[in-house]
CSV table of C-alpha atoms and ligand atoms in Angstrom, one decimal:
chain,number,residue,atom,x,y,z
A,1,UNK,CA,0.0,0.0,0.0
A,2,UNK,CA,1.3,3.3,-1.1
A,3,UNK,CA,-1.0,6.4,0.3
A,4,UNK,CA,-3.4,5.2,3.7
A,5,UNK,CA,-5.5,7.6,5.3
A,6,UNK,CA,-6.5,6.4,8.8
A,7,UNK,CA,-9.6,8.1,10.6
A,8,UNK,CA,-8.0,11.4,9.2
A,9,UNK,CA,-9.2,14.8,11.1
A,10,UNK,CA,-8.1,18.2,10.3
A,11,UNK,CA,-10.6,21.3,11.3
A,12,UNK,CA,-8.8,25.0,10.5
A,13,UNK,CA,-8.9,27.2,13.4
A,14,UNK,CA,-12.6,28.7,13.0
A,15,UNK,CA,-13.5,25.2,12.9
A,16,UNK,CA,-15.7,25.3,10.3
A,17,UNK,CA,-13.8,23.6,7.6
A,18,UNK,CA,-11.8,21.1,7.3
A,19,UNK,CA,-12.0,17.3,6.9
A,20,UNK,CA,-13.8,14.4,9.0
A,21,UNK,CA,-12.8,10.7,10.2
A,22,UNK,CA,-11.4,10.2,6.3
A,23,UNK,CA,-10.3,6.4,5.3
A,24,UNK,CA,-9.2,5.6,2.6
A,25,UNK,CA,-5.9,3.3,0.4
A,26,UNK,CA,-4.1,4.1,-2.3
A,27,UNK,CA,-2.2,1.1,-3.9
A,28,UNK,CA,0.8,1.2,-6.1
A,29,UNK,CA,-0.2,2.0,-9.4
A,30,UNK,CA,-3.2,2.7,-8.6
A,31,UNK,CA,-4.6,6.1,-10.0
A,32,UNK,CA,-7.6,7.5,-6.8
A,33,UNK,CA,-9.6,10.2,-8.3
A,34,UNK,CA,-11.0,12.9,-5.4
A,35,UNK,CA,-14.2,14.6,-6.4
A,36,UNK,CA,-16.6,16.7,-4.7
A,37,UNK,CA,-18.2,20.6,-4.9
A,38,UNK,CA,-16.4,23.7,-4.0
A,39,UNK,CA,-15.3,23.8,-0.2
A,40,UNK,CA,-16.2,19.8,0.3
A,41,UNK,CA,-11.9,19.4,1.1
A,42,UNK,CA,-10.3,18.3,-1.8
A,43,UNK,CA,-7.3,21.1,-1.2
A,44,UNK,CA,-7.1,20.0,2.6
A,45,UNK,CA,-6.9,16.2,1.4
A,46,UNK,CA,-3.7,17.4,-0.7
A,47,UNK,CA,-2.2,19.7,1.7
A,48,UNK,CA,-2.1,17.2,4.7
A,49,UNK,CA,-0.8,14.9,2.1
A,50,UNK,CA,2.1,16.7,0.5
A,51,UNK,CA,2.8,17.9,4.6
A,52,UNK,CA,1.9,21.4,4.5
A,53,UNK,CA,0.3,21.0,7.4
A,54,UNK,CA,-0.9,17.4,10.0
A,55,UNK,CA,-4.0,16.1,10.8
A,56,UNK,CA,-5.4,16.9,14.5
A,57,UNK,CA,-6.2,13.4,14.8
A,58,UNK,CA,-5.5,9.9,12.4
A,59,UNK,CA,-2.7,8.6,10.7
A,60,UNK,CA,-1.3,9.5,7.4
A,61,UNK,CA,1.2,7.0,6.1
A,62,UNK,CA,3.1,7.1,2.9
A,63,UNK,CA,4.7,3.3,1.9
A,64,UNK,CA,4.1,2.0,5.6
A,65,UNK,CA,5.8,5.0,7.2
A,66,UNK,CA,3.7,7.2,9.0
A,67,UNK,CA,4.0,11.1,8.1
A,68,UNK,CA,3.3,12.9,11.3
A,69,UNK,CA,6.2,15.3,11.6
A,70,UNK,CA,7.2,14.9,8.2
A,71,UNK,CA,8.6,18.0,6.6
A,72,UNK,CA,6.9,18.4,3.0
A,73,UNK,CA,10.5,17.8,1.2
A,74,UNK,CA,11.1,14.5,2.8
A,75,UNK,CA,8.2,13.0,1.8
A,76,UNK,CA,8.8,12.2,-2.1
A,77,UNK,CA,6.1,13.1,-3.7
A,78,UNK,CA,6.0,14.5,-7.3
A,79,UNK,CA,3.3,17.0,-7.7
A,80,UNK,CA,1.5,18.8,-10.6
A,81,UNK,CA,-0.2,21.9,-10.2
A,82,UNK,CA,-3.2,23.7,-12.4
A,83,UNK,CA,-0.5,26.7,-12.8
A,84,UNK,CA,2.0,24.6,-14.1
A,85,UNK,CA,5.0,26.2,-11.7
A,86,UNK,CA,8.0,26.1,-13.8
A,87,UNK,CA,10.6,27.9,-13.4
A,88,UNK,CA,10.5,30.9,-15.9
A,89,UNK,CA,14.2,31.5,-16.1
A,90,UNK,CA,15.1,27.9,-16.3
A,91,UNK,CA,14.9,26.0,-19.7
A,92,UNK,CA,12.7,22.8,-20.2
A,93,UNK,CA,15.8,20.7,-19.7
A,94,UNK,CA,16.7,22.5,-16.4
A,95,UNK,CA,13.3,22.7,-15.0
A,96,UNK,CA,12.9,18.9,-15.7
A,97,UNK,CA,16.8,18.5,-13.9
A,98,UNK,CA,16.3,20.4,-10.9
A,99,UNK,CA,14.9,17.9,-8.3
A,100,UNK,CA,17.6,15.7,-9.4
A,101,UNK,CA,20.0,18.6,-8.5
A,102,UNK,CA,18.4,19.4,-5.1
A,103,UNK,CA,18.7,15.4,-4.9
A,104,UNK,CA,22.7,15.7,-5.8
A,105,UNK,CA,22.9,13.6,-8.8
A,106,UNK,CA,25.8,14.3,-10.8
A,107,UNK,CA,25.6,16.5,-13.8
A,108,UNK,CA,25.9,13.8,-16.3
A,109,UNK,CA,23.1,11.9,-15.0
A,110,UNK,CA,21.2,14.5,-14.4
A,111,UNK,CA,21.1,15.2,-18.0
A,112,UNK,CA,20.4,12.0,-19.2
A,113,UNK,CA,17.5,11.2,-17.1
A,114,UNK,CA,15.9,14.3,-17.8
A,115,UNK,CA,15.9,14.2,-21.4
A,116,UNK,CA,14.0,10.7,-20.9
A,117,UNK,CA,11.5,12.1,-19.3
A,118,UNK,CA,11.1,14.8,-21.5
A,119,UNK,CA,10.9,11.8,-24.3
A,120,UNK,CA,8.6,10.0,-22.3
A,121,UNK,CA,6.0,13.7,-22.5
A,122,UNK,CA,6.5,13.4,-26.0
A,123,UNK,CA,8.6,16.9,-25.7
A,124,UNK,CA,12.3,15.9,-27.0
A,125,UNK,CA,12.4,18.7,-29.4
A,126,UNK,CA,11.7,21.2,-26.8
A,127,UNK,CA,15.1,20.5,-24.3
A,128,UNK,CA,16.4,24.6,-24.9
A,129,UNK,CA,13.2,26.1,-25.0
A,130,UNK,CA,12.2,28.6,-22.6
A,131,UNK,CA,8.9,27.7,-20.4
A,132,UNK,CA,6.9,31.4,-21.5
A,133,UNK,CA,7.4,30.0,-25.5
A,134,UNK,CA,5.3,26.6,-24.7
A,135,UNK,CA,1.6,26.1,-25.0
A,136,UNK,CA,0.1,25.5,-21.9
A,137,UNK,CA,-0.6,21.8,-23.0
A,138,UNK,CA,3.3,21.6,-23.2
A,139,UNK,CA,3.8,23.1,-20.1
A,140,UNK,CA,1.6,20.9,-18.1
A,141,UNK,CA,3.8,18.1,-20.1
A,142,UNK,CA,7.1,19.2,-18.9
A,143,UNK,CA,5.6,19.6,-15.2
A,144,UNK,CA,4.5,16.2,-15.0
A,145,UNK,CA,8.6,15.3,-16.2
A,146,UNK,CA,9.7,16.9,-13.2
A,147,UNK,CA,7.4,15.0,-10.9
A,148,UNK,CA,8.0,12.1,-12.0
A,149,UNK,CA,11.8,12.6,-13.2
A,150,UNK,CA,13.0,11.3,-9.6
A,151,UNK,CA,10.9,8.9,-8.7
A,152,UNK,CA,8.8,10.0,-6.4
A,153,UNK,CA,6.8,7.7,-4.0
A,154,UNK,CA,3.5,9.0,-5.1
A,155,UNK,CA,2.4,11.6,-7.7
A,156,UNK,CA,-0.3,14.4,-6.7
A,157,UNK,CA,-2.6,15.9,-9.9
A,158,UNK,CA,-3.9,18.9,-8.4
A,159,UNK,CA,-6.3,19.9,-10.6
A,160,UNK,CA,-4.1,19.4,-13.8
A,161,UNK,CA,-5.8,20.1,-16.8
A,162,UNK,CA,-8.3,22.9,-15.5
A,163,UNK,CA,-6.2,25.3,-18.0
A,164,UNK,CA,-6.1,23.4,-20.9
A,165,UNK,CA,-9.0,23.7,-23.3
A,166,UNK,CA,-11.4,20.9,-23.9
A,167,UNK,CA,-9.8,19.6,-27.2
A,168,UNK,CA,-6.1,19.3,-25.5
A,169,UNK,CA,-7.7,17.7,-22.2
A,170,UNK,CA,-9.1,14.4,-23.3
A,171,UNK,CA,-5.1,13.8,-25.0
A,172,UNK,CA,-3.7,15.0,-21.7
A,173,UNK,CA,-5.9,12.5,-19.8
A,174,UNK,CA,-4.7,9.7,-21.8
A,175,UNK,CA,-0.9,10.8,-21.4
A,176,UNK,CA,-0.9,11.3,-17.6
A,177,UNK,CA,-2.5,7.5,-17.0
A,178,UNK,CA,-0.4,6.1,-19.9
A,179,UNK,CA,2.6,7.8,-18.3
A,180,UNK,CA,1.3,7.1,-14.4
A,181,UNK,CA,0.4,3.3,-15.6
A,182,UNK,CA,4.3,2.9,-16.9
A,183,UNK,CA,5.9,4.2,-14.5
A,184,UNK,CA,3.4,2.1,-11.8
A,185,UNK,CA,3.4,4.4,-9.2
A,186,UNK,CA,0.2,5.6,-7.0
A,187,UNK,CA,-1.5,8.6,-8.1
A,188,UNK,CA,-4.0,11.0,-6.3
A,189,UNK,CA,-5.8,13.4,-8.7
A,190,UNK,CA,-7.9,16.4,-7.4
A,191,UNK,CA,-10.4,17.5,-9.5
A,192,UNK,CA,-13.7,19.7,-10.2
A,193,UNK,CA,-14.2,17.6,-13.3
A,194,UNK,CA,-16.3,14.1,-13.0
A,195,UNK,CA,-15.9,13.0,-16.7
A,196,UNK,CA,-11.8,13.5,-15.7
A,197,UNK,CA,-12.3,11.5,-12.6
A,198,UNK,CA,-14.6,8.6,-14.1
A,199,UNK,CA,-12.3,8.6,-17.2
A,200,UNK,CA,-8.8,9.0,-15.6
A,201,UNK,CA,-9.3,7.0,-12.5
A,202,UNK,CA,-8.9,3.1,-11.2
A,203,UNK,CA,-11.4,4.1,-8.2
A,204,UNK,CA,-13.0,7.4,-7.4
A,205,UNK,CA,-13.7,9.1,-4.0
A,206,UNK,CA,-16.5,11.2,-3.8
A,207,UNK,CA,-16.1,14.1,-0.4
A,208,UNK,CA,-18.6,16.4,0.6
A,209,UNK,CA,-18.5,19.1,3.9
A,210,UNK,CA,-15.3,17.2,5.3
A,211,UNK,CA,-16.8,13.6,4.9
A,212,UNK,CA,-15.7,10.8,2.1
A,213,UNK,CA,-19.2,9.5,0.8
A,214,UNK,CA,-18.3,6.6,-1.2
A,215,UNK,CA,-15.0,5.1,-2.9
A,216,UNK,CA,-15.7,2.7,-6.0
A,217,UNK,CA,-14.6,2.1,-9.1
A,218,UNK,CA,-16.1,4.8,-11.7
A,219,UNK,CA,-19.1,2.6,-13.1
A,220,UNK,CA,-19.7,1.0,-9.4
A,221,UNK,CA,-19.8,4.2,-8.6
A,222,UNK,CA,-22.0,5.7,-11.5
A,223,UNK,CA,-24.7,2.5,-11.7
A,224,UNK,CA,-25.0,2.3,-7.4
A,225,UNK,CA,-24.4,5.8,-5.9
A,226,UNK,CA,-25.0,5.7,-2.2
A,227,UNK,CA,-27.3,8.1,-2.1
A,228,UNK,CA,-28.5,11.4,-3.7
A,229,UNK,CA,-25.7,13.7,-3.0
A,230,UNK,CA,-23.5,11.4,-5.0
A,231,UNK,CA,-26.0,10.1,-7.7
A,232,UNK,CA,-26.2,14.1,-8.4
A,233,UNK,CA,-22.4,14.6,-8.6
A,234,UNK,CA,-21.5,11.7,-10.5
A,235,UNK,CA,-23.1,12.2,-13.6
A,236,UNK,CA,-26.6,13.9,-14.7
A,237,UNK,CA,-29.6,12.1,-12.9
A,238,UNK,CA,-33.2,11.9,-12.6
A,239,UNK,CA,-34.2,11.7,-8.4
A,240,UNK,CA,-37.4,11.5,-7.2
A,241,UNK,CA,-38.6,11.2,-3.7
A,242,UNK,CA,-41.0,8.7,-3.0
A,243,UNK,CA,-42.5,6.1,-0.8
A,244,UNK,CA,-42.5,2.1,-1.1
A,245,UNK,CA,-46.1,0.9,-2.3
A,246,UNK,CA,-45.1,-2.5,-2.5
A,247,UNK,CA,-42.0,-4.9,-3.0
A,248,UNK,CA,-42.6,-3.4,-6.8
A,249,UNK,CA,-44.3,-0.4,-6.5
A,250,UNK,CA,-42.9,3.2,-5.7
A,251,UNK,CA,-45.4,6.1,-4.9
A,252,UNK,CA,-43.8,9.3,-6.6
A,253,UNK,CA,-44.6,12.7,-8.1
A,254,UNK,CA,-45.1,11.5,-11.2
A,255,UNK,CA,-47.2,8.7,-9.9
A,256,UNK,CA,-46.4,5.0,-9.1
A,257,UNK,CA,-43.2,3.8,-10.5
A,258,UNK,CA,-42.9,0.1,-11.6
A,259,UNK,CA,-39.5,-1.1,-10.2
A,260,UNK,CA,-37.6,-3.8,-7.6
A,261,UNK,CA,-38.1,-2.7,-4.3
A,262,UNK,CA,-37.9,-5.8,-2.4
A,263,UNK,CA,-35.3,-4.8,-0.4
A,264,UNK,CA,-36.7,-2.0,1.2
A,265,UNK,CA,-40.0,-2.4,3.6
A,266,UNK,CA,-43.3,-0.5,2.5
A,267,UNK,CA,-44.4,2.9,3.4
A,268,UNK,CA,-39.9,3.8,3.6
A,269,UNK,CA,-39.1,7.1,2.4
A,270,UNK,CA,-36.7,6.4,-0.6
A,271,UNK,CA,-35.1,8.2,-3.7
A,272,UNK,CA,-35.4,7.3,-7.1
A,273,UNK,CA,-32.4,7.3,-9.2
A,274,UNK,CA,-33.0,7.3,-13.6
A,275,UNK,CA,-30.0,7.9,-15.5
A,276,UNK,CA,-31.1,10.0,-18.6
A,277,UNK,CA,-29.6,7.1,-21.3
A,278,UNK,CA,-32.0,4.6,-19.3
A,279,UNK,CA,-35.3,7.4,-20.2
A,280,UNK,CA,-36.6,6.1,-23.5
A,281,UNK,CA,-38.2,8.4,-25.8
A,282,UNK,CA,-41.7,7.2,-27.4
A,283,UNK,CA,-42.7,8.5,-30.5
A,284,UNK,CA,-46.3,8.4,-30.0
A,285,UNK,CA,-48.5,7.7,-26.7
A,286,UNK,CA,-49.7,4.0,-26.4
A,287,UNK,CA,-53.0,3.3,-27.5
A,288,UNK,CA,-55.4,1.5,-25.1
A,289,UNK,CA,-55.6,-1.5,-27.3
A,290,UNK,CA,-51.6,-1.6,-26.8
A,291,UNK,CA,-52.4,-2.4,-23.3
A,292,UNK,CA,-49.8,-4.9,-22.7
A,293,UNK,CA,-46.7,-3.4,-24.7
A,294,UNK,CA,-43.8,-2.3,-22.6
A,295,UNK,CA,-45.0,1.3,-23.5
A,296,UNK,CA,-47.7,0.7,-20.8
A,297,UNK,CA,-44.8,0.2,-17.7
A,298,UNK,CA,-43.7,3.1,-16.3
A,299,UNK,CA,-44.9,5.4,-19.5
A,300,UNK,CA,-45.2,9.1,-18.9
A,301,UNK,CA,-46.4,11.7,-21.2
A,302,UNK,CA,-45.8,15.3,-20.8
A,303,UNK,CA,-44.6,18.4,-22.3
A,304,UNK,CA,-41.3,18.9,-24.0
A,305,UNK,CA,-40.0,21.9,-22.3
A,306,UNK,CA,-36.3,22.1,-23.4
A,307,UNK,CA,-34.6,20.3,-25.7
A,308,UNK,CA,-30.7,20.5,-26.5
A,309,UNK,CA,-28.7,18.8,-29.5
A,310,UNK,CA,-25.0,17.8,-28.4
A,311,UNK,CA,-24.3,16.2,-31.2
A,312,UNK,CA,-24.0,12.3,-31.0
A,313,UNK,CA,-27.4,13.0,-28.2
A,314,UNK,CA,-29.8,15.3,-27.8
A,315,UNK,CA,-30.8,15.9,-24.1
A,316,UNK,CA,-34.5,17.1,-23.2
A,317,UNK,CA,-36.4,17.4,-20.6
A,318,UNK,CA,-40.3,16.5,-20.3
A,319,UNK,CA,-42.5,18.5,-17.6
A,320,UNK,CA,-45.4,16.4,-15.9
A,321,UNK,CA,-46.6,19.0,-13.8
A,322,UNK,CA,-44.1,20.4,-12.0
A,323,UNK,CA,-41.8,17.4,-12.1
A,324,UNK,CA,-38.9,17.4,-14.9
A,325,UNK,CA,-37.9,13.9,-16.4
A,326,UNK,CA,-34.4,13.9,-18.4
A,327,UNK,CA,-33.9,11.8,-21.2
A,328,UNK,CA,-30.8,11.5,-23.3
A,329,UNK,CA,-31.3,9.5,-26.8
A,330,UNK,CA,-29.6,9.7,-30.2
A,331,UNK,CA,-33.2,9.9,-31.8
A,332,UNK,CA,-34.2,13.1,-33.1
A,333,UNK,CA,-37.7,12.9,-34.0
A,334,UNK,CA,-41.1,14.3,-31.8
A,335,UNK,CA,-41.6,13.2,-28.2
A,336,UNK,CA,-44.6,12.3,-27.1
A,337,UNK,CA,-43.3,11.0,-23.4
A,338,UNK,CA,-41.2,8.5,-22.0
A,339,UNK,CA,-41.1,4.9,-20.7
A,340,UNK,CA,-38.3,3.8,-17.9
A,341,UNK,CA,-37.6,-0.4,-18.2
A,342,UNK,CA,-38.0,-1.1,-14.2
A,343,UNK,CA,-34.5,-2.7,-13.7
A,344,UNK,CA,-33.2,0.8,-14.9
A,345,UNK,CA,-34.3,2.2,-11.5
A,346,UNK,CA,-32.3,2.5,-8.4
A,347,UNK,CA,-33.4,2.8,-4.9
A,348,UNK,CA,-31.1,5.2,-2.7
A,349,UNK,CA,-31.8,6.0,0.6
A,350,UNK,CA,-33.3,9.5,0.9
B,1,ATP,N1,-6.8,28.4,5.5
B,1,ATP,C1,-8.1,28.2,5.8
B,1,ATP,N2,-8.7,28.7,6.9
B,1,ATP,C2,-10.0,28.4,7.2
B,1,ATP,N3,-10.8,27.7,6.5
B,1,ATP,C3,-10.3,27.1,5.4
B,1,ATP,C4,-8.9,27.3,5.0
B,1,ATP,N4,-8.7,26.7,3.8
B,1,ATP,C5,-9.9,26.1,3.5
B,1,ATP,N5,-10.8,26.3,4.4
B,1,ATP,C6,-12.2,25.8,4.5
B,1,ATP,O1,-12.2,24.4,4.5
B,1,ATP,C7,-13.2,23.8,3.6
B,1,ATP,C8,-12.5,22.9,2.6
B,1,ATP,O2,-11.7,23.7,1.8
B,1,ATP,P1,-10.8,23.1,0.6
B,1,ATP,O3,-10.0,24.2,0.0
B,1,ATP,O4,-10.1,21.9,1.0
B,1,ATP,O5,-12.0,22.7,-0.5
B,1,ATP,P2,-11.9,22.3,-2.0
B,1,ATP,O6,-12.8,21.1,-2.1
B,1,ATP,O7,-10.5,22.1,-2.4
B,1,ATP,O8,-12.5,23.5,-2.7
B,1,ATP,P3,-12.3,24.0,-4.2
B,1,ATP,O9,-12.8,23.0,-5.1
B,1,ATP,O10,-13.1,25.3,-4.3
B,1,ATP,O11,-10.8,24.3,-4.3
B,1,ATP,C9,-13.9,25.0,3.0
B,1,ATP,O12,-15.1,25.2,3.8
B,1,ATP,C10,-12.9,26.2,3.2
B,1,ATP,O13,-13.6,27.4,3.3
């Protein structure tokens, strides 16, 4: 085990923020994805990490060795920020060097390993050039180098590709894991973006106010969220509040809802979960002597109040009353309503 957390507690001194009872492993080679809004304590996560500051209570322990006391420097971790942080008066070649010169390893050495990192970024052309006369895509590419040109323990993504524009992301995400996967080290990426996380990572942890919610693997985690807060993070979602009718039978807003609830006694309060791909447009509304085609289960007809072409989906919402569903389909003529199969619902606590 690389990274463990162990009933980690950190409150700043108002004692409002900060990070609760967190648990959590990082294996080698492993890539952990952290997730969660604004304020929920990804930047606290990183920070005790990396030993800018210790945990109040818990254990932090980095390749069996516990951290408390640890200065930041002695800890071995390569670390990538958003802003890049190169040096602007150093050249690539330099910049990618210099924790092997803090390190002492002799000049010649240092040279050769950095110019294989640089190869491994796909940036040998680049060894004079001057940080400023990069792209920002290169730039991330020559920071990652120097995390990783010394063999760090661990490597920290602190929000990486927030900078880059979308086009340059998705080949950034496939570097960083190809590159992370290679050199089989553990890797803890921070970030705002949940496509990033589901994409990029082995298992994903989802935090909110101070708490870790869930860990799982990104479609463990997509198909059988915990509960709403994470259903809503991870992905778009349909939730509904309701109570259980029956072991198939859940009383809703939109009416009764045709799905497995046998594990959950009648008359709970529960949350229903419908992904938008699992909505099914129907073209017209079933006739009555259609009675027993699958139409009939779970069909809802409404208005189509928005309706929004991303190109290989369109993504619209119908209005029953005041309740929205949202459907996402690659078919792009009228729709009348919508039909949900039953074993496309979840059941989350509420
Ligand atoms: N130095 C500080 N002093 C007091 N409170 C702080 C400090 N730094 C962060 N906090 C609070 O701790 C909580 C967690 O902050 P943190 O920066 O870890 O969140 P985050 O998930 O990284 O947010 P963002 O995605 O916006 O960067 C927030 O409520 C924040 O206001």
């Amino acid at each position: 085990m690389t990274i463990r957390f162990e009933n980690v507690t950190y409150r700043y001194a108002d004692g409002k923020g900060g990070l609760t009872d967190i648990n959590f492993d990082v294996k080698t080679g492993e890539l952990l994805a952290v997730i969660g809004p604004s304020g929920s304590g990804k930047s606290t996560l990183l920070k005790l990490l990396a030993g800018f500051m210790d945990p109040q209570q818990g254990r932090i322990e980095i390749s069996g060795r516990d951290m408390k006391g640890v200065a930041a420097r002695h800890r071995d971790l390569g670390i990538v920020f958003q802003s890049y942080a190169l040096f602007p008066h150093m050249t690539v070649l330099e910049n990618i060097a210099y924790p092997l010169q803090l390190r002492r390893v002799a000049r010649d050495e240092r040279i050769e390993r950095a110019r294989k990192a640089l190869q491994e970024v796909g940036l040998a052309h680049a060894v004079d050039r001057m940080p400023a006369t990069l792209s920002g895509g290169q730039q991330q590419r020559v920071a990652l180098a120097r995390a990783l040109v010394y063999q760090p323990k661990a490597l920290l993504l602190d929000e990486p590709l927030s900078a880059l524009d979308a086009s340059l992301r998705g080949e950034m995400r496939d570097l960083i894991t190809h590159i992370q996967r290679t050199a089989n080290i553990a890797a803890i990426l921070v970030t705002h973006d949940q496509e990033e996380a589901l994409s990029m990572a082995d298992r994903v942890a989802v935090i909110h106010e101070g708490s870790l919610l869930q860990l799982a693997a990104p479609r463990d985690l997509y198909d059988n969220p915990v509960d709403k807060t994470v259903a809503a993070f991870v992905g778009k979602a349909n939730l509904w509040p309701g109570k259980v009718l029956c072991p198939n039978r859940v009383l809703t807003e939109l009416g009764e809802v045709v799905c497995n609830a046998e594990d959950w006694q009648v008359g709970a309060s529960v949350t229903l979960l419908v992904r938008p791909e699992a909505v099914m447009p129907v073209i017209s509304e079933p006739s009555a002597a259609e009675g027993g085609t699958h139409h009939s289960v779970n069909y809802f007809q409404g208005d189509l109040v928005q309706d929004r072409f991303l190109g290989a989906v369109r993504r619209y919402d119908i209005a029953l009353g005041d309740q929205i569903i949202t459907g996402e389909t690659g078919y792009r003529g009228t729709v009348a309503g919508v039909s949900i199969a039953p074993d496309q619902v979840r059941i989350l606590r509420s």
